[in-house]
Tab-separated table of C-alpha atoms in Angstrom:
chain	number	residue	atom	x	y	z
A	298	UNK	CA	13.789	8.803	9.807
A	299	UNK	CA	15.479	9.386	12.906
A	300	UNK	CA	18.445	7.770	11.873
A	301	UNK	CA	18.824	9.924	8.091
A	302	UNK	CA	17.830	12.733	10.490
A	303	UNK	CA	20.925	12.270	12.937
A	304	UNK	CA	23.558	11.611	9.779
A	305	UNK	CA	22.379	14.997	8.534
A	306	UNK	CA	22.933	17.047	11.826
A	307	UNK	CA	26.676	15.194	12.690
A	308	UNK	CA	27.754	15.269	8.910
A	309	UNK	CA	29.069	19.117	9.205
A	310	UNK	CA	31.134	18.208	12.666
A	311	UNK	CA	32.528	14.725	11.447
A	312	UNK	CA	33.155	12.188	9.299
A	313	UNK	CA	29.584	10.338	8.508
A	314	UNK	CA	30.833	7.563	6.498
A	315	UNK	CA	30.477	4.963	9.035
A	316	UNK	CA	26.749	6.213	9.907
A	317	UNK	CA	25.856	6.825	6.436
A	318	UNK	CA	26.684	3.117	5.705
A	319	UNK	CA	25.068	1.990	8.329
A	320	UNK	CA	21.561	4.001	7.741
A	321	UNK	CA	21.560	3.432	4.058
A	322	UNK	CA	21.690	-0.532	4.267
A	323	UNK	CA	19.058	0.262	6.942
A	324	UNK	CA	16.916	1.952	4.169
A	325	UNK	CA	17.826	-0.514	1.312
A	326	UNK	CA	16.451	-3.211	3.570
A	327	UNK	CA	13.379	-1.814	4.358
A	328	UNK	CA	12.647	-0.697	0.697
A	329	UNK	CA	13.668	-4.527	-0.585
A	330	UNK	CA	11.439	-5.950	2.619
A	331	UNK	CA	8.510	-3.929	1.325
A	332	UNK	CA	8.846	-5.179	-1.923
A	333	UNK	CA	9.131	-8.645	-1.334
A	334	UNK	CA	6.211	-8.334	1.317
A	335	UNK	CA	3.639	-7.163	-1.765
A	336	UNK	CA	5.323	-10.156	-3.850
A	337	UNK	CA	4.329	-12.509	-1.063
A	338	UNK	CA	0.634	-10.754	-0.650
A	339	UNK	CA	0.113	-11.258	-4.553
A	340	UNK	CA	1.698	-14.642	-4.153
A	341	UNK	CA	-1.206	-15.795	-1.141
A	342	UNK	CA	-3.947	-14.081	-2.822
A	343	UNK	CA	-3.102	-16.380	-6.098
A	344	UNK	CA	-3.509	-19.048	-4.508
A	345	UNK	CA	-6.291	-18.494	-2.361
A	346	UNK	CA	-8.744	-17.600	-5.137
A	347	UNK	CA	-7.458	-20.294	-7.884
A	348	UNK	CA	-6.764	-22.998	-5.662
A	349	UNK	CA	-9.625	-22.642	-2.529
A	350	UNK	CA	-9.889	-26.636	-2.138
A	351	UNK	CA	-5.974	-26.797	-1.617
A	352	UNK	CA	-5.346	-23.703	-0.175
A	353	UNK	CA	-4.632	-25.107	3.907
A	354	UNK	CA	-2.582	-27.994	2.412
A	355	UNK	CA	-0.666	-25.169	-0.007
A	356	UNK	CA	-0.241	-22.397	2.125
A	357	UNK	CA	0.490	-24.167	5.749
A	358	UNK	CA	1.596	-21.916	8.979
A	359	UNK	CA	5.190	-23.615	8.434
A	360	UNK	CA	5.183	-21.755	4.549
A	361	UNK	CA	3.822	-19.322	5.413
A	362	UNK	CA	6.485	-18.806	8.043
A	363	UNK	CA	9.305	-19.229	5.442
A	364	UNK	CA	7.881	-16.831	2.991
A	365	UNK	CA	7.432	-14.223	5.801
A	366	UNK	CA	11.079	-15.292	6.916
A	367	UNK	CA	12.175	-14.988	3.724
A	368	UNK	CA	11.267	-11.476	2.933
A	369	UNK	CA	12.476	-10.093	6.512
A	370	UNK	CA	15.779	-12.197	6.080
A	371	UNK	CA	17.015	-12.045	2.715
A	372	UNK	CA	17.097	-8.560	2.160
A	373	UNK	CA	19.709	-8.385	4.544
A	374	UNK	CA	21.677	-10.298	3.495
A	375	UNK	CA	21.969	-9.672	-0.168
A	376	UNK	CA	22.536	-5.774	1.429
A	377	UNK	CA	25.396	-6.379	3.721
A	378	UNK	CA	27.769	-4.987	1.583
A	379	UNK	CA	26.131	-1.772	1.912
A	380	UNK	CA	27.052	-1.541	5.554
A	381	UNK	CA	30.577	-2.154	5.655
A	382	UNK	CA	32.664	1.330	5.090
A	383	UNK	CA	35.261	1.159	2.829
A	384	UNK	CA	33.662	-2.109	1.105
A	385	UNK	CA	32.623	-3.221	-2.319
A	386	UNK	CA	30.079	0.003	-2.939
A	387	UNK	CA	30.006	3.561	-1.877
A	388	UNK	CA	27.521	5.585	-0.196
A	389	UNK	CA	26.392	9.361	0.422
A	390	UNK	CA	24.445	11.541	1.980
A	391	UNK	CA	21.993	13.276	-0.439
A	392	UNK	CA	20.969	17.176	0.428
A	393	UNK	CA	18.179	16.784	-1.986
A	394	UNK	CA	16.525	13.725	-0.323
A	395	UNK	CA	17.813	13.925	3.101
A	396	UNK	CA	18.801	10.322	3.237
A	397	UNK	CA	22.253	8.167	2.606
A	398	UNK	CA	22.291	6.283	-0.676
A	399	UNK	CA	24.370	4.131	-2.440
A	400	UNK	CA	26.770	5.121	-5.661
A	401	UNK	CA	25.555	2.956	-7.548
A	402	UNK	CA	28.069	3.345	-9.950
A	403	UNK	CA	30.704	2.186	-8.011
A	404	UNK	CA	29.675	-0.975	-8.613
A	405	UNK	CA	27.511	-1.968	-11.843
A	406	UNK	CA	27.619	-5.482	-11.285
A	407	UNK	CA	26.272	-5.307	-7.375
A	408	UNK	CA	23.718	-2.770	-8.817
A	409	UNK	CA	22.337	-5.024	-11.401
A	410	UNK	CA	22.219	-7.836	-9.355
A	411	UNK	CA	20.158	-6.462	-6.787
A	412	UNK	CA	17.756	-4.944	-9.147
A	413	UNK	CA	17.821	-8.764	-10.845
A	414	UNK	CA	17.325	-10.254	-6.902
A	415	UNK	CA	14.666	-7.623	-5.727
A	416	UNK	CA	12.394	-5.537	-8.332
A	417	UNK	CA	12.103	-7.761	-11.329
A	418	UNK	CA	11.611	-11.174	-9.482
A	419	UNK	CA	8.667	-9.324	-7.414
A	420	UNK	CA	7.343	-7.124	-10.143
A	421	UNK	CA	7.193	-10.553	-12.384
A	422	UNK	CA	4.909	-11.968	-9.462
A	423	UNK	CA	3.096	-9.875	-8.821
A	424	UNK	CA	1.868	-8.889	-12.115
A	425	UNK	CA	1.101	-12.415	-13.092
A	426	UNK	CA	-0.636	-12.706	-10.515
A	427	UNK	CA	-2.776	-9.556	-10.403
A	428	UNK	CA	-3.430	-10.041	-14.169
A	429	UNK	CA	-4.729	-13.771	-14.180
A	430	UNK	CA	-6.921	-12.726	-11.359
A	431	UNK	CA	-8.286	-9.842	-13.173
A	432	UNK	CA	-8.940	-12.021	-16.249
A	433	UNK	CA	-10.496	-14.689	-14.264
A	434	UNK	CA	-12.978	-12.600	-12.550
A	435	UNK	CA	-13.704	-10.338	-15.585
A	436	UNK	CA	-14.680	-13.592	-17.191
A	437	UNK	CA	-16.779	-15.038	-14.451
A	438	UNK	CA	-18.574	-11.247	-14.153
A	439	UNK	CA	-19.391	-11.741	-17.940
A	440	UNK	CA	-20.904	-15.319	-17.449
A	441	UNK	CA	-22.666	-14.382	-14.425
A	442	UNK	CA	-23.770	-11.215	-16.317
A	443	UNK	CA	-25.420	-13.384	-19.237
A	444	UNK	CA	-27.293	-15.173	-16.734
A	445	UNK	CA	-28.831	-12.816	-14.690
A	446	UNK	CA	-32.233	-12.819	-16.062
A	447	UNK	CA	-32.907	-9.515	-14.250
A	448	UNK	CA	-30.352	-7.793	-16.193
A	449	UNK	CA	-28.645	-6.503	-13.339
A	450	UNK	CA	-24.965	-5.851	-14.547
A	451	UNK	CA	-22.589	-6.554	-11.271
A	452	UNK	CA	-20.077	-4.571	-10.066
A	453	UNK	CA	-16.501	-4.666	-11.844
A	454	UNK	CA	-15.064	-5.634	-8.452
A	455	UNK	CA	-11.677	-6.711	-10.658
A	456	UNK	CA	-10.620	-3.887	-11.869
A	457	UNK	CA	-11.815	-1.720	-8.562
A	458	UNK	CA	-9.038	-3.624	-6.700
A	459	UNK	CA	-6.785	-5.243	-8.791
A	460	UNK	CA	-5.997	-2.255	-11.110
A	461	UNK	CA	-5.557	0.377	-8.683
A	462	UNK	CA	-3.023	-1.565	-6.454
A	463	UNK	CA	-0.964	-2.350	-9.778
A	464	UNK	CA	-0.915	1.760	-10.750
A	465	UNK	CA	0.039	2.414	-7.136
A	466	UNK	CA	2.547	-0.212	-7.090
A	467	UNK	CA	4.390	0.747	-10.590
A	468	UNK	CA	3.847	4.389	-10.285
A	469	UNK	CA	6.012	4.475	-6.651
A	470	UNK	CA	8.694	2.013	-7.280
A	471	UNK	CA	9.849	2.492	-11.438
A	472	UNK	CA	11.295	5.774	-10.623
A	473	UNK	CA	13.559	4.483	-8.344
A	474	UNK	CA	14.325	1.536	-10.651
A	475	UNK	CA	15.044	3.783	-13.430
A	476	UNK	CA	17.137	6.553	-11.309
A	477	UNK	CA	19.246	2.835	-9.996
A	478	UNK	CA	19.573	1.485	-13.621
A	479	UNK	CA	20.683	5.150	-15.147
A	480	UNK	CA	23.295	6.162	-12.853
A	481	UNK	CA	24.770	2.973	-11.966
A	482	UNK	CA	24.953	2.546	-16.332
A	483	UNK	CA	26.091	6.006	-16.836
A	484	UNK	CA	27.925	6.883	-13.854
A	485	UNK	CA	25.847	10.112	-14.175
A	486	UNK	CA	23.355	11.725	-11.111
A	487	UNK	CA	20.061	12.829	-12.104
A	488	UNK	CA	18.667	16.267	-10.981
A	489	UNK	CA	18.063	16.599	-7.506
A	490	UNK	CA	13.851	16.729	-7.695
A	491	UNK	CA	14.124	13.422	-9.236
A	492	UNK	CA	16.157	12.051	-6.778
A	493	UNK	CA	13.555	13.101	-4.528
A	494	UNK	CA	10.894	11.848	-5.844
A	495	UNK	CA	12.788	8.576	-6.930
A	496	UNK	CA	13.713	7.827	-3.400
A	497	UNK	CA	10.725	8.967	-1.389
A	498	UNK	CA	8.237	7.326	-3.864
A	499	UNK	CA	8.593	3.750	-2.528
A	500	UNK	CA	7.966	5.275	0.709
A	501	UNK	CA	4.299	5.757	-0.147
A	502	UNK	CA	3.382	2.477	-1.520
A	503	UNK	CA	2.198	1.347	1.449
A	504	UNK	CA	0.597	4.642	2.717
A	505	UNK	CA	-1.241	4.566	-0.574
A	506	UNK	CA	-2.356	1.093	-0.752
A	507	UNK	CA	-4.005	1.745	2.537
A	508	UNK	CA	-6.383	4.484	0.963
A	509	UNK	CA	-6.872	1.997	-1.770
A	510	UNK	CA	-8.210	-0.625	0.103
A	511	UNK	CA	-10.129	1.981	2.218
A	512	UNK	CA	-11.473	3.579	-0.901
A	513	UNK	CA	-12.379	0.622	-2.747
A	514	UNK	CA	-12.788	-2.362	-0.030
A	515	UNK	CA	-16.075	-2.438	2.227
A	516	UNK	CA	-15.386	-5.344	3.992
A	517	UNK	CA	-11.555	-3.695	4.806
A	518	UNK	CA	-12.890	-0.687	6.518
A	519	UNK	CA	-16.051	-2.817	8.729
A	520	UNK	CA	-13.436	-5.380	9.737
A	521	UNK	CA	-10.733	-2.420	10.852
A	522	UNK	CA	-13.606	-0.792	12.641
A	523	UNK	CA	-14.394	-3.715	14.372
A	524	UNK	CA	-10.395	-4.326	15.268
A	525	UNK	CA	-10.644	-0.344	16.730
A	526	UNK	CA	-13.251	-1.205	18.665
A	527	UNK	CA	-12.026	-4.367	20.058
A	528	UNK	CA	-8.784	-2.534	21.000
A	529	UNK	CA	-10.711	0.012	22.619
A	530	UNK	CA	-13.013	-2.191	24.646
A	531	UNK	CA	-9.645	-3.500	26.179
A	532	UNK	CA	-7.498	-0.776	26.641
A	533	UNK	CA	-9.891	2.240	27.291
A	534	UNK	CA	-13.302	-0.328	28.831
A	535	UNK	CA	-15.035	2.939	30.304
A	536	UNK	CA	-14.368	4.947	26.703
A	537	UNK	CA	-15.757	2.274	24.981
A	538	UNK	CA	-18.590	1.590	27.022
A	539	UNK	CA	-19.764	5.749	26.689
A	540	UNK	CA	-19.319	6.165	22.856
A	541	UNK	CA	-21.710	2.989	22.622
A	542	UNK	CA	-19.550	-0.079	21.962
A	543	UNK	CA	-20.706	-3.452	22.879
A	544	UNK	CA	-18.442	-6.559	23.301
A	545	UNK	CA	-20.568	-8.964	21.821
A	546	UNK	CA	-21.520	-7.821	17.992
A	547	UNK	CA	-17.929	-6.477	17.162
A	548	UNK	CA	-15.600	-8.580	19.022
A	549	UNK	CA	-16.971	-12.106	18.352
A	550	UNK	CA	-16.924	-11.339	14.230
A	551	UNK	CA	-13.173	-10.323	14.556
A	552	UNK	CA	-12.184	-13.400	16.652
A	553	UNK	CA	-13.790	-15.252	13.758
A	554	UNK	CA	-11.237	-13.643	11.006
A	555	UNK	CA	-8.437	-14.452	12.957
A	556	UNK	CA	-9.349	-17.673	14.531
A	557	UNK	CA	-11.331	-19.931	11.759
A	558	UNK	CA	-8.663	-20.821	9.477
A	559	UNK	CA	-11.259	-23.258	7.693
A	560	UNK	CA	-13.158	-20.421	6.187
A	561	UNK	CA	-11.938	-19.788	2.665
A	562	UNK	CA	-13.282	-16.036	2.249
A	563	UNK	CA	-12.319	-14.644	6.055
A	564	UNK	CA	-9.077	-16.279	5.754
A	565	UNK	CA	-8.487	-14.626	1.907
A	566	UNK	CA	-10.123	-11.267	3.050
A	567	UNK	CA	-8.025	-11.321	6.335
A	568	UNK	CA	-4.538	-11.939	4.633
A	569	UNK	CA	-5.221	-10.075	1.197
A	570	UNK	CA	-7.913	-7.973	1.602
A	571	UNK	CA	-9.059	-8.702	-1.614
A	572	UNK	CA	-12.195	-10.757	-0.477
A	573	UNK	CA	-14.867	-9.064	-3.057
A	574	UNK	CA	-12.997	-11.170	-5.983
A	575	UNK	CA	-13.327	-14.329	-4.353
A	576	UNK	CA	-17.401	-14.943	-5.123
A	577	UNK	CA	-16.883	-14.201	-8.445
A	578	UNK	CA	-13.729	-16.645	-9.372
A	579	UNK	CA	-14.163	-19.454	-6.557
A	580	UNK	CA	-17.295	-20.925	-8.149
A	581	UNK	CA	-15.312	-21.027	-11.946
A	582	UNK	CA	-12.541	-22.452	-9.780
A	583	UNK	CA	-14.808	-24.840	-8.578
């Protein structure tokens, strides 16, 4: 923001070319970092849930290193063109979003290619992964459904987590797919609200995935209590202390997410937040 915000105040008394280069491969990254972050969430929670036995000889700290390496690293690379003025793609500042983009249709082939490299690698992932873990727990709900002598039906915890991230996910980042495909194609801009809301979409994907998990998740919203607490035990003792925390019930469980590795649901729950699947599809795993 601050750095759209400064191109748009300087762009009336020079040249912003060089800044608008500059701040747009800045965006691009962190839209393409974002992206490959949720691919690498989906990616974890896939194997967490269908491979629990295997998971700490799958998913070492050394991968999981690379993968978070990866998605910081790679971006920028495949976006350095973007940055240098005068290079293989042009950029602008738009007075409908605010922010310097790319012409896409200077270059189709660059275009493509990092629609090829970034959205439909991650979209692919992610929505094989989403969708075998909704049919896998879905199944195991039914079985566990037929069993229950009690005839207690359980909780479609599936679709309350799985579904809504998915909506979220396709409903921020397709317009700005769409708006990349069409005018790098056509060589055409679309109307300015759409441009808006194409650009600023992706934006909110993370914003709403955090009232998601709030919304839908339990477990999500005791164990970020807990973390506010902890935080404010340390930084503010005396605060703490007079709204009623204690050190010992809150602080101890969230040392345990963070420090016992061995434990298949803190360890899924703490990385994915998606721990209310795992009952259900561990013990068909198993």
């Amino acid at each position: 923001m601050p750095l759209n915000l400064y191109v748009s105040l300087v762009k009336d008394r020079e040249d912003p070319d060089p800044y608008c280069h500059a701040v747009a491969f800045f965006n691009s990254t962190v839209y393409a970092t974002c992206i490959y972050s949720l691919a690498t969430i989906s990616l974890e929670r896939y194997i967490a849930v269908f491979y629990p036995l295997k998971y700490t000889t799958v998913m070492t700290k050394n991968k999981t290193r690379v993968l978070i390496a990866f998605a910081w690293f790679f971006p920028p690379v495949v976006l350095l063109p973007i940055s240098i003025p005068d290079g293989i793609i042009k950029v602008y500042f738009s007075s409908a979003s605010l922010v310097c983009n790319p012409v896409y249709s200077t270059n189709v082939a660059y275009s493509l290619t990092l629609t090829c490299l970034i959205f439909f690698p991650c979209s692919i992932v992610m929505t094989y992964a989403n969708c075998r873990l909704w049919v896998a727990a879905r199944r195991q709900r039914h079985k566990l459904n037929i069993r229950d002598l009690r005839g207690r039906s359980r909780p479609d915890s599936a679709s309350r987590v799985l579904v809504p991230v998915m909506i979220v996910y396709y409903t921020c980042w397709t317009p700005c797919m769409i708006t990349i495909l069409y005018t790098a194609i056509s060589g055409t801009a679309v109307p300015e609200w759409l441009e808006f809301v194409a650009v600023w979409l992706p934006s909110a994907n993370g914003f709403l995935n955090c009232i998601v998990y709030f919304w839908i998740n339990h477990s999500f919203r005791r164990k970020f209590c807990l973390m506010g607490r902890r935080l404010c035990l340390q930084l503010c003792p005396a605060v703490g202390k007079a709204v009623g925390y204690r050190a010992p019930g809150g602080v101890s469980v969230v040392g345990s997410v963070w420090d016992n590795n061995n434990s298949l649901q803190e360890r899924s729950c703490s990385v994915s937040s998606n721990c209310t699947l795992l009952p259900q599809v561990v013990e068909s795993c198993i």
